[in-house]
Short mmCIF file of C-alpha atoms in Angstrom, two decimals:
data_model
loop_
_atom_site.label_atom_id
_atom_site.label_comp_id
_atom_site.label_asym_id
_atom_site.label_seq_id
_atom_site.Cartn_x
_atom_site.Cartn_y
_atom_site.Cartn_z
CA UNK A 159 -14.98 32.68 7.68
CA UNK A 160 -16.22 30.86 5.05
CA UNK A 161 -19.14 28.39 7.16
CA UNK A 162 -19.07 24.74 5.52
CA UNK A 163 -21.60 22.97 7.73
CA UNK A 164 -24.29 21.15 6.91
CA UNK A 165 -26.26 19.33 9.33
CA UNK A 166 -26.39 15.71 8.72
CA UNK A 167 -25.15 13.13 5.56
CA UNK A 168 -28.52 13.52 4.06
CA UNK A 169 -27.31 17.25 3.32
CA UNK A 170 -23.96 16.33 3.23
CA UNK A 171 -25.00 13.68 0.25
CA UNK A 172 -27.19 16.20 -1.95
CA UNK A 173 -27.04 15.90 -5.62
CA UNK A 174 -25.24 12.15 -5.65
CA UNK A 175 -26.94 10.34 -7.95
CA UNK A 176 -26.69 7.44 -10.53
CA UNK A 177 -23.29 6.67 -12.42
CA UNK A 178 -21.29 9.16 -10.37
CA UNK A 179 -17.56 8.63 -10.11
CA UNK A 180 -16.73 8.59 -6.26
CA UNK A 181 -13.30 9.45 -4.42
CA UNK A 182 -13.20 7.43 -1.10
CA UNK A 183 -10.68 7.71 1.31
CA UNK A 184 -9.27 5.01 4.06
CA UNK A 185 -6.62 2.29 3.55
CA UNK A 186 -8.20 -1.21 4.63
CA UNK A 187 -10.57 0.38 6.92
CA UNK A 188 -8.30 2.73 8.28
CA UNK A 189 -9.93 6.25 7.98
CA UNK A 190 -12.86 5.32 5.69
CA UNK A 191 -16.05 7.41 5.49
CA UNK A 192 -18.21 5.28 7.71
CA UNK A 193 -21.11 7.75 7.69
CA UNK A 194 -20.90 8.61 3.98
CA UNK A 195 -20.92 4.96 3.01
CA UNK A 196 -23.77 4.24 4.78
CA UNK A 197 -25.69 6.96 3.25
CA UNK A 198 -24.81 6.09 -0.28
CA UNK A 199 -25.75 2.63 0.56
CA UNK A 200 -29.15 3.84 1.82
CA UNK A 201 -29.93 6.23 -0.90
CA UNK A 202 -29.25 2.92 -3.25
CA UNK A 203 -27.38 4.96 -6.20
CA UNK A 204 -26.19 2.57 -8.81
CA UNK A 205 -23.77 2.27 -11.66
CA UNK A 206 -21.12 3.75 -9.44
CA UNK A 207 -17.20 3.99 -10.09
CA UNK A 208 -15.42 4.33 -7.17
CA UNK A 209 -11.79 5.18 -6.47
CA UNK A 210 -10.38 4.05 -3.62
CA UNK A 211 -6.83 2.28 -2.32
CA UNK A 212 -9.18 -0.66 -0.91
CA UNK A 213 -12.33 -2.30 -1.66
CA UNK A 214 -13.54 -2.78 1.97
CA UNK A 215 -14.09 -6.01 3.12
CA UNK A 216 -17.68 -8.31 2.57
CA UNK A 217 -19.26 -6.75 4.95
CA UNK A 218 -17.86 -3.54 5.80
CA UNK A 219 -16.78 -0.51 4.64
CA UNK A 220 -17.22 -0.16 0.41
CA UNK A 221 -18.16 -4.04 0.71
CA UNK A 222 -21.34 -2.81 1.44
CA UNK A 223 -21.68 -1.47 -1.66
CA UNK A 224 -20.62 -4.17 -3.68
CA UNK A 225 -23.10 -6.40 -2.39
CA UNK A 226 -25.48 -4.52 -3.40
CA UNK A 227 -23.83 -4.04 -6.65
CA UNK A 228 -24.13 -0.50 -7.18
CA UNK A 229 -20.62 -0.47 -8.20
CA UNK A 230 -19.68 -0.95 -11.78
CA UNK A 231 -16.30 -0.02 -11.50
CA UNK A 232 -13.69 0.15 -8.88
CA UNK A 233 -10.35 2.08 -9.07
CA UNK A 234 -7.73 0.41 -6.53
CA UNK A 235 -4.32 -0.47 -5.57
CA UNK A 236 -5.08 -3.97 -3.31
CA UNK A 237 -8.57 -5.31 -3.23
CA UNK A 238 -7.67 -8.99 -1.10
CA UNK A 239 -9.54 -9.13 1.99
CA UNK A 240 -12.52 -9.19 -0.11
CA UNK A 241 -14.24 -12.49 -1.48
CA UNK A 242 -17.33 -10.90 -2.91
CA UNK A 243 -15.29 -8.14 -4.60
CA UNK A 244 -12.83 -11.15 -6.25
CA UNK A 245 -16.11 -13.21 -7.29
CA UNK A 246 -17.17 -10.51 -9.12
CA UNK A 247 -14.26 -9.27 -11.10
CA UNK A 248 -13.33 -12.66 -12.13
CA UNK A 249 -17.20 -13.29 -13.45
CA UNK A 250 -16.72 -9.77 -15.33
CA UNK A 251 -19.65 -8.47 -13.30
CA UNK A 252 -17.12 -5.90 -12.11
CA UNK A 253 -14.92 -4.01 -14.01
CA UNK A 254 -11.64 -3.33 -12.16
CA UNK A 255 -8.90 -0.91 -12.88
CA UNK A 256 -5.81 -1.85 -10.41
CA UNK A 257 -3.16 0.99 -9.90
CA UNK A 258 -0.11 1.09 -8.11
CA UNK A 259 -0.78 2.54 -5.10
CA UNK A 260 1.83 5.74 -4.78
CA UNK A 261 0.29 6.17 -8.63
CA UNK A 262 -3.23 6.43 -7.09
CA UNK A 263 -2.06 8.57 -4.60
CA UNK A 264 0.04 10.79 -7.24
CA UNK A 265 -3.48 11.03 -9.76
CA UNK A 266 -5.57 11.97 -6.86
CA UNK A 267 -3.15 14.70 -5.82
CA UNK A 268 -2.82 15.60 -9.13
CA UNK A 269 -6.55 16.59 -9.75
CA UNK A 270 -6.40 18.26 -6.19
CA UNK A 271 -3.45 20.34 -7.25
CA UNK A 272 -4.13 21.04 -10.91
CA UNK A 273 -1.61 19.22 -12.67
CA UNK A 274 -3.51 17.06 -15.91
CA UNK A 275 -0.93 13.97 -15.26
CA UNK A 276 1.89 13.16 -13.50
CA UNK A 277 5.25 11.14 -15.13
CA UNK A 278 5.87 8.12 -12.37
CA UNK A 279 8.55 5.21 -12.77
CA UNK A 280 5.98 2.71 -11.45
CA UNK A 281 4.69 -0.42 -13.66
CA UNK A 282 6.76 1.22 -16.69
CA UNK A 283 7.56 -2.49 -18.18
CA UNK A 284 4.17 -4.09 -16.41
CA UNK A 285 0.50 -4.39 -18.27
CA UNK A 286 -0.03 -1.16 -16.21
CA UNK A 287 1.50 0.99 -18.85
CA UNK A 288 0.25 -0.50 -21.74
CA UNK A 289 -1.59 2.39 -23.94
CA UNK A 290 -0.06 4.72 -22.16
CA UNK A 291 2.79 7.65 -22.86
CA UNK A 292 6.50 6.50 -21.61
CA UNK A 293 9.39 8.61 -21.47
CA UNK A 294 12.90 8.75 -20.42
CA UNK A 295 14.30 11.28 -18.08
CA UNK A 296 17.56 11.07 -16.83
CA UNK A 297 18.22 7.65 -18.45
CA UNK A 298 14.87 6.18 -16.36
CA UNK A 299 12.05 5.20 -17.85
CA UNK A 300 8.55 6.68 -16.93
CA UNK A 301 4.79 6.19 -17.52
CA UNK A 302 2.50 9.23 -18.01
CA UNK A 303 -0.64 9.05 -15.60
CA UNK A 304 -3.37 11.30 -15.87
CA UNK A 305 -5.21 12.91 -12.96
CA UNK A 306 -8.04 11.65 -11.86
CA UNK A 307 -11.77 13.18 -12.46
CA UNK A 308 -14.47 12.37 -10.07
CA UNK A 309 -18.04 14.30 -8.45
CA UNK A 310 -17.36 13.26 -5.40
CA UNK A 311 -14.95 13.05 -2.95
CA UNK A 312 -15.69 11.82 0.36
CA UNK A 313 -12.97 11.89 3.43
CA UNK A 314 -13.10 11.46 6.94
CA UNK A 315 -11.41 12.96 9.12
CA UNK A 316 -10.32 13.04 13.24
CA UNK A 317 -11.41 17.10 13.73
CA UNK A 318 -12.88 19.52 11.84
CA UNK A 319 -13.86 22.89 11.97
CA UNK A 320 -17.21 25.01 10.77
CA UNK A 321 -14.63 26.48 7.69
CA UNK A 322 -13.85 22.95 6.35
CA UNK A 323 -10.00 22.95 8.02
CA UNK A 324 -9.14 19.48 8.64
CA UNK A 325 -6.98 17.16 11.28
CA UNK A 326 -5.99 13.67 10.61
CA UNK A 327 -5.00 10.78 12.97
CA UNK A 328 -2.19 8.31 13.26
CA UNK A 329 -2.57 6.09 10.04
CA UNK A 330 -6.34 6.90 9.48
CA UNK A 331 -4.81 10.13 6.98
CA UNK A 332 -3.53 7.45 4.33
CA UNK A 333 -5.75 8.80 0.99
CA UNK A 334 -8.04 11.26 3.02
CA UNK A 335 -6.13 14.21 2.19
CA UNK A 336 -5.28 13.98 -1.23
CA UNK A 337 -9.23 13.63 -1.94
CA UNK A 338 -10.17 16.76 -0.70
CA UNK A 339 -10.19 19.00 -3.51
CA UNK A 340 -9.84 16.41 -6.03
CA UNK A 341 -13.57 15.68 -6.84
CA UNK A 342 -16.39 18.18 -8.04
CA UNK A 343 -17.67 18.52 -4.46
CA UNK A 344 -15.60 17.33 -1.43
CA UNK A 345 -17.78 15.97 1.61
CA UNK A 346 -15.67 15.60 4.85
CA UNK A 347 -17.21 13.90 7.91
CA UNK A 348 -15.61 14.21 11.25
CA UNK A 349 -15.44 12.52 14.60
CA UNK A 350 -14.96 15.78 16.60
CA UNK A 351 -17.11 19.08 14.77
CA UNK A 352 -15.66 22.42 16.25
CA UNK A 353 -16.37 26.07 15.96
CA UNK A 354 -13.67 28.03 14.11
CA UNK A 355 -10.45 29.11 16.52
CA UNK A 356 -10.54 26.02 18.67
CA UNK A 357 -8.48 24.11 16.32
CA UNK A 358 -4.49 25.51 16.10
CA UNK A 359 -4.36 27.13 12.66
CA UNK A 360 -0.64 25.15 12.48
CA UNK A 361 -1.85 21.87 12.73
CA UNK A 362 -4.19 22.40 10.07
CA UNK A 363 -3.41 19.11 7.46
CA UNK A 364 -6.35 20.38 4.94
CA UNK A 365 -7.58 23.97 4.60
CA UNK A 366 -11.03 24.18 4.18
CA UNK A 367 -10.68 25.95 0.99
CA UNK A 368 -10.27 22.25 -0.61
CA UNK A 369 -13.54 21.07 1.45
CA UNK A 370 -17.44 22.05 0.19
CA UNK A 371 -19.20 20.24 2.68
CA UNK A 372 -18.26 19.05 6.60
CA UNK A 373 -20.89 17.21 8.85
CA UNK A 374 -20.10 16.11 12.64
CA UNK A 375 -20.74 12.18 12.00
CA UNK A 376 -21.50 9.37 14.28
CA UNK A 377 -21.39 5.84 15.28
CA UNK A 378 -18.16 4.99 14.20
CA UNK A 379 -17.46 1.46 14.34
CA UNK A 380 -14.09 1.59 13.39
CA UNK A 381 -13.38 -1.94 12.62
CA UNK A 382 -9.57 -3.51 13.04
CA UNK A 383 -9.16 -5.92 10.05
CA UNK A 384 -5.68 -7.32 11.71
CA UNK A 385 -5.21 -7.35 15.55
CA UNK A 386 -2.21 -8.19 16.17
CA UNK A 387 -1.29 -7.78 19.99
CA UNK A 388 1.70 -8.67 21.98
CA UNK A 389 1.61 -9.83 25.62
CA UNK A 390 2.66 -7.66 28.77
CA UNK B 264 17.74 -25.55 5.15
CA UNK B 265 15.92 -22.23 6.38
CA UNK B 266 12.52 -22.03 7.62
CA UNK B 267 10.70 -18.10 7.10
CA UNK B 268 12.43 -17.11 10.51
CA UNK B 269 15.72 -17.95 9.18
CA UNK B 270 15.13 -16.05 6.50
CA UNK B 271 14.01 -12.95 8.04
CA UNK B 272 17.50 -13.19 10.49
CA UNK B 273 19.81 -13.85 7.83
CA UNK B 274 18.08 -10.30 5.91
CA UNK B 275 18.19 -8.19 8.91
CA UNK B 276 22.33 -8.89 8.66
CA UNK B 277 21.66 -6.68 5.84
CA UNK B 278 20.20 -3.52 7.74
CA UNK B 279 22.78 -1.08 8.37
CA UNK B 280 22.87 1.83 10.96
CA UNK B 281 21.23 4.90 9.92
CA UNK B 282 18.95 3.10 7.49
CA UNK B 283 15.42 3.83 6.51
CA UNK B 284 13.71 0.36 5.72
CA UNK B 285 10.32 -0.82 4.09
CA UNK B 286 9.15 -3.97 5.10
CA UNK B 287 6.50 -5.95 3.09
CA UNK B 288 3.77 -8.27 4.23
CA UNK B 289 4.68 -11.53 4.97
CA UNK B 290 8.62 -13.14 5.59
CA UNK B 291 10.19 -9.40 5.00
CA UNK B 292 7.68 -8.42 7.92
CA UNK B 293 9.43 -11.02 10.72
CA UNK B 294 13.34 -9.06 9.90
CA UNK B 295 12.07 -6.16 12.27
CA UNK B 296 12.17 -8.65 14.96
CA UNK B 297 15.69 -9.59 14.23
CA UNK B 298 17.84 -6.65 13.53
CA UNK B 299 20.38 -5.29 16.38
CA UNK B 300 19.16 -3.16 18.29
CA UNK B 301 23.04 -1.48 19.23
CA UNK B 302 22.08 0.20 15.74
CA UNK B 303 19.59 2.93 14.73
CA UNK B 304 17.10 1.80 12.13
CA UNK B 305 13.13 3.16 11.35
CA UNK B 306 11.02 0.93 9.95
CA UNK B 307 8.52 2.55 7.24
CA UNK B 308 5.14 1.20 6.28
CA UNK B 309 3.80 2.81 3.14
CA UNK B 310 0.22 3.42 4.24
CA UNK B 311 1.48 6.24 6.43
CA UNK B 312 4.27 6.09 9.66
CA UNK B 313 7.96 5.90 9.75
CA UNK B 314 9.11 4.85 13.51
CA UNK B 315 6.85 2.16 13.41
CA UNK B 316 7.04 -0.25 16.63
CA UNK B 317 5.90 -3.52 17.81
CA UNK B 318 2.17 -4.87 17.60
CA UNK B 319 0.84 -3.28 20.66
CA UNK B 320 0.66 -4.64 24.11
CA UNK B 321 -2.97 -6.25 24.42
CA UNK B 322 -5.86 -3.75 25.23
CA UNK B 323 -3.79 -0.98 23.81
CA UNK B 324 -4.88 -1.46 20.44
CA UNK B 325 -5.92 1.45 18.01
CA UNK B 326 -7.90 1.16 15.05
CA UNK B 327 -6.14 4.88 13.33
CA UNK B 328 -2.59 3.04 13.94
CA UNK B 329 -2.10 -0.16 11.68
CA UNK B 330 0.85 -0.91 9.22
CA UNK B 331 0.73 -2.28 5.40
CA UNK B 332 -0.78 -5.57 6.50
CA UNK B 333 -3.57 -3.86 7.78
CA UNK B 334 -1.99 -4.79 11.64
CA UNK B 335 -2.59 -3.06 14.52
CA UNK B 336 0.82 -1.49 15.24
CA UNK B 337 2.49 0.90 17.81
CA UNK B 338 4.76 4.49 16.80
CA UNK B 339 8.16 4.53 18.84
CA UNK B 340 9.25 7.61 20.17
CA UNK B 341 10.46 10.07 17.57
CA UNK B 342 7.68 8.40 14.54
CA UNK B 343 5.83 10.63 12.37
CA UNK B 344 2.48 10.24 10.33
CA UNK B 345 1.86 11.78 6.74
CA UNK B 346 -0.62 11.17 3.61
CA UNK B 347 0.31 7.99 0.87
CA UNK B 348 1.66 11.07 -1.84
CA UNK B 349 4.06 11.99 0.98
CA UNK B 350 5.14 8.45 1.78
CA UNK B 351 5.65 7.33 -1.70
CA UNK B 352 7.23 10.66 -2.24
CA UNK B 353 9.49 9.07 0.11
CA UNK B 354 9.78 6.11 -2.15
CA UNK B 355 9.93 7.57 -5.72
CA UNK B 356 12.24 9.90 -4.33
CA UNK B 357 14.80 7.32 -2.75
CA UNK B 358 15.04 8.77 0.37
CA UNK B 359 14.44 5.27 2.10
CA UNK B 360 17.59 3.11 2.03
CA UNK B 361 16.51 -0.76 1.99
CA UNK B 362 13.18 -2.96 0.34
CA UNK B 363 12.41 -6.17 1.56
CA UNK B 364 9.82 -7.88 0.02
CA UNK B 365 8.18 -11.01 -1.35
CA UNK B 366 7.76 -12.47 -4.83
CA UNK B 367 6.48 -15.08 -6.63
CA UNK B 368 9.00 -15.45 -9.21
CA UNK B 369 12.43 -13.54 -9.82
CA UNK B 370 14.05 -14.02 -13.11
CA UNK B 371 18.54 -13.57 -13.42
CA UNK B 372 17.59 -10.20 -15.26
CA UNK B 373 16.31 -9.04 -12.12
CA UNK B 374 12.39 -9.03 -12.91
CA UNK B 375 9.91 -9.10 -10.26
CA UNK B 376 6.61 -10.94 -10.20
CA UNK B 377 4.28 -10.85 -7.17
CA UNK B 378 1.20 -9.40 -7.69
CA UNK B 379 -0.99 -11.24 -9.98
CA UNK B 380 -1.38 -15.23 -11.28
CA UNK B 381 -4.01 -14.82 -14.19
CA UNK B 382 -7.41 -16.90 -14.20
CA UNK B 383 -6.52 -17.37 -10.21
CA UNK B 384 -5.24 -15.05 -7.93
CA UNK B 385 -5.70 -10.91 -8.36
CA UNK B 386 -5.23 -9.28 -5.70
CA UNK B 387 -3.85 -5.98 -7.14
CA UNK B 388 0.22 -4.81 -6.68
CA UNK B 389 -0.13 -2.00 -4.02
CA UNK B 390 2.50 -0.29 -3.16
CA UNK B 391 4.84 -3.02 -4.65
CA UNK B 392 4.96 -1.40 -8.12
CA UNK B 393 6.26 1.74 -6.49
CA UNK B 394 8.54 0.09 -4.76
CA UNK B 395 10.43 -1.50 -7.33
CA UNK B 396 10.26 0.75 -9.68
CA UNK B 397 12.12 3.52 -7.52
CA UNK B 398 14.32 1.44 -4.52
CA UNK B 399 17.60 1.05 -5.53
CA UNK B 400 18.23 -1.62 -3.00
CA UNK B 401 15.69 -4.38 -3.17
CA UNK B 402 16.40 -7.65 -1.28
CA UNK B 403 14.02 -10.42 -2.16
CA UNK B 404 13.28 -12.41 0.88
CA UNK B 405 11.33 -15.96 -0.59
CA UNK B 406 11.40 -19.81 -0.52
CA UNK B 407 13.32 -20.45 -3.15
CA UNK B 408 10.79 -23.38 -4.77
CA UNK B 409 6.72 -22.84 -4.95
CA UNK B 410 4.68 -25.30 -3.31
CA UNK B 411 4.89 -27.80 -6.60
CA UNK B 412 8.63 -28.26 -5.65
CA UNK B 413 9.36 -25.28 -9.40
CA UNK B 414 12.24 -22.97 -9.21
CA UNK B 415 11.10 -19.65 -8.26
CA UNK B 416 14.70 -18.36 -9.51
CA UNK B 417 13.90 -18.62 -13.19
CA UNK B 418 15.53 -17.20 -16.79
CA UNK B 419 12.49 -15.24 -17.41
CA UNK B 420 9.27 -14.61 -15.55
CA UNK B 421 6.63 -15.96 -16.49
CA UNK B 422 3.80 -14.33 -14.37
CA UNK B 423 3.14 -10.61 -15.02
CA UNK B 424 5.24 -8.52 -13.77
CA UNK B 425 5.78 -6.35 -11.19
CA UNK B 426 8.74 -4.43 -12.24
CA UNK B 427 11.66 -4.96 -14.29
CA UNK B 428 15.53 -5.24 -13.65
CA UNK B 429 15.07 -3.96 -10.13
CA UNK B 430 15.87 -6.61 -7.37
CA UNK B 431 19.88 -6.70 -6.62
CA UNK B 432 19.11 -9.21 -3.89
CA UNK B 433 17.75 -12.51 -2.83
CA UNK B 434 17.42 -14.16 0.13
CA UNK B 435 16.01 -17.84 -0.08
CA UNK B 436 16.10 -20.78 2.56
CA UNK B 437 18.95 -22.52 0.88
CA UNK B 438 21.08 -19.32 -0.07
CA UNK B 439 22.09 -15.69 -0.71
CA UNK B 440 22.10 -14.62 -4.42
CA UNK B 441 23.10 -11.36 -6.17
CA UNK B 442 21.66 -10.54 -9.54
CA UNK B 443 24.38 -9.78 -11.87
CA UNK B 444 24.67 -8.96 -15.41
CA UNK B 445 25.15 -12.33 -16.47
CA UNK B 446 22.61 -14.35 -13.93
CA UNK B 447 22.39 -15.25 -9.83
CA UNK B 448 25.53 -15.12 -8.66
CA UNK B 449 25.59 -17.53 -5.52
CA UNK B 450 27.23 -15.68 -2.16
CA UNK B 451 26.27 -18.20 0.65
CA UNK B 452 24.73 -21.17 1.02
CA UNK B 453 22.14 -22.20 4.33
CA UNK B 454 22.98 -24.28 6.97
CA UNK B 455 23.45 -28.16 6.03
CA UNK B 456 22.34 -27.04 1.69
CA UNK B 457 25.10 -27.69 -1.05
CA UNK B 458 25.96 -25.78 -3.98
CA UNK B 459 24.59 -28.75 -5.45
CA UNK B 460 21.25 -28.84 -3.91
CA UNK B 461 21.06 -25.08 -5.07
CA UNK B 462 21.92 -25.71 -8.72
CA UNK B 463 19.11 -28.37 -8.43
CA UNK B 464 16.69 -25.70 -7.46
CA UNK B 465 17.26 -22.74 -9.44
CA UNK B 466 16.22 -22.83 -13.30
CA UNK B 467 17.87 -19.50 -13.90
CA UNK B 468 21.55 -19.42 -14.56
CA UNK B 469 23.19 -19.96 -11.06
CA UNK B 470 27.21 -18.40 -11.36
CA UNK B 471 29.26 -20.34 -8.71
CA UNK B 472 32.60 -18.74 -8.41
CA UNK B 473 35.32 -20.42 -5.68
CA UNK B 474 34.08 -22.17 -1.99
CA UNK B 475 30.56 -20.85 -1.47
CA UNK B 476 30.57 -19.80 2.12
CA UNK B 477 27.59 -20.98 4.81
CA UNK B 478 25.63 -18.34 6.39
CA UNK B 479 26.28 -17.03 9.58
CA UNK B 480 22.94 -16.05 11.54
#
């Protein structure tokens, strides 16, 4: 067994510094590195371009970040519950790259799985494909998308054990998986930390081999943007 | 004349046993609430369940279990989670059967626009681009005027777009439209609405062939 511990996010974190390009998991904020967030919001590291389906909202989750603006550029399918995050694109202050989201999906799994770009039928006729590579298969048009490149990657997810092997829950796997892997060094924090064996080597979702660093995190707030609720 | 409700009734006519749908946010959300239930349907949502279920009762709430919207949902027996390449895998690959969704505009070529009004409104596309680009059965559930009273049924887009030649349906609160080669052909028309009130409302070319049935809901 390969041991991937490390004993807190101040470990976990090591080495992140100024204009780093950032893989962040979550949809909304479903699944989003609470902990990890936090940290890089502490540790004040600026210039930052971030890829993530969501921009969090103003005061949660990567919202955080951008109020601090230490985020030059974000990377991201749907970025509408946020106010700050629309001020500052349409000022310029932001620079915003918006991607269809099963193409954000496909270029993160991409640069987890080794493929340099991916051919996808999404926004072929749209200002999304303009600049790059079309080309017909099958009498369907397609856009060329390159993988993405990043230093970080950091996922959350529901268990985890000391060799990095990850379990996801409900809706909160969304992005998480397809980071791990992706980036230079993938951090994973977990709700539950366990020792190796206690979680069923068939349930794995993510081997460890596609994780660097794991840390047991805490004080998840979890935050519902939408609760919707019926009556008994 | 429809009101959203209508809308959403008159589209879930349109979900057929056996089918795998995705719902977006907004009017194409309210059709899970009218389809039969004599019939066996799963409702996907693209950030990661198919066998998604009703809001959940209050109290029972989880924060891991929302839909597209960002709701707090429930999973019926038999649902399944998975990771967004695996669910628009599921998409690109056309393994789900029926798209409802919303637009802004919709031009007789079949063009999409919903995701962006420049200067104003960017929100980004999500899944939406995906979506049209792969579905081969889109149904466009929309008021058929904006707010300022202008067709949203037009000859050519004028928004950016979303996706091109992809929507086969549209379902409005004054009628059902099919996107043919040579425009919107009209199919039915909404409770107490005329052709001629629809001719009045669409800029795109409208093809009326024969008596223009009323919906049945």
């Amino acid at each position: 067994m390969i041991k991937k511990t490390v004993e807190d996010v101040s470990k976990a974190l090591e080495g992140v510094h100024d204009g780093m390009t950032f893989m962040l998991g979550g949809f909304g904020l479903c699944g989003i590195p609470e902990n990890s967030i936090a940290e890089l919001v502490r540790l004040n590291v600026k210039n930052l371009t971030c890829i993530s389906n969501n921009a969090g909202v103003d005061d949660f989750g990567l919202g955080l970040l951008l109020q601090k603006k230490q985020i030059d550029k974000m990377i991201s399918s749907y970025v509408g519950e946020n106010a700050e995050f629309e001020r500052q694109m349409l000022s310029g202050e932001l620079e915003v790259e918006l991607t269809p989201q099963g193409t954000l999906a496909a270029k993160c799994q991409a640069a987890q799985q080794g493929f340099p770009a991916v051919y996808t039928p999404a926004g072929y006729g749209t200002e999304v494909a303009q600049g790059k590579e079309t080309r017909e298969f099958n009498g369907k048009m397609y856009v060329l998308e390159e993988a993405y490149k990043a230093d970080f990657a950091f996922v959350k997810a529901w268990k985890g054990d000391e060799a990095g092997n990850l379990i996801f829950k409900g809706t909160a796997r969304n992005f998480n998986p397809l980071m791990c892997g992706a980036a230079k060094i993938t951090v994973a924090e977990v709700e539950e930390l366990v020792k190796p064996g206690e979680l069923d080597p068939n349930q794995i979702h993510i081997p460890g081999i596609f994780v660097q660093r794991i840390f047991q995190g805490k004080d998840y707030e979890k935050r519902i943007e939408q609760r919707t609720v019926r009556k008994k | 004349m429809l009101d959203k409700e209508g809308i959403a009734r008159r589209i879930a006519k349109e979900v057929k046993d056996g089918y795998y749908v995705n719902l977006g946010i907004g009017i194409p959300t309210l059709v899970a609430n009218f389809v039969r239930d004599d019939i066996q349907v799963e409702f996907q949502s693209e950030n990661g369940i198919l066998g998604m279920g009703p809001f959940p009762i209050e109290g029972e709430e989880d924060a891991d279990l929302i839909n597209a919207g960002k709701q707090t949902i429930t999973a019926l027996p038999g649902a399944s989670f998975f990771d967004s390449a695996m669910s628009f895998g599921m998409i690109r690959g056309q393994h789900v059967d029926l798209t409802i969704l919303g637009a802004m505009e919709v031009a007789e070529n079949g063009d999409i626009a919903n995701w962006k009004i420049p200067g104003k409104m960017v929100k980004g596309m999500g899944g939406a681009m995906d979506l049209v680009a792969s579905a081969e059965n889109i149904i466009v559930a929309m008021m058929h005027t904006n707010r300022a009273g202008e067709s949203k049924l037009l000859k050519r887009c004028t928004l950016p777009l979303t996706g091109v030649g992809c929507v086969t349906r549209i379902v409005t609160n004054l009628a059902v439209l099919e996107v043919t080669d040579k425009g919107f052909k009209l199919l039915e028309r909404a409770p107490g609405v005329s052709v001629e009130d629809i001719k009045n409302a669409t800029e795109g070319t409208l093809i009326v062939e024969g008596e223009i049935p009323e919906m049945q809901l």
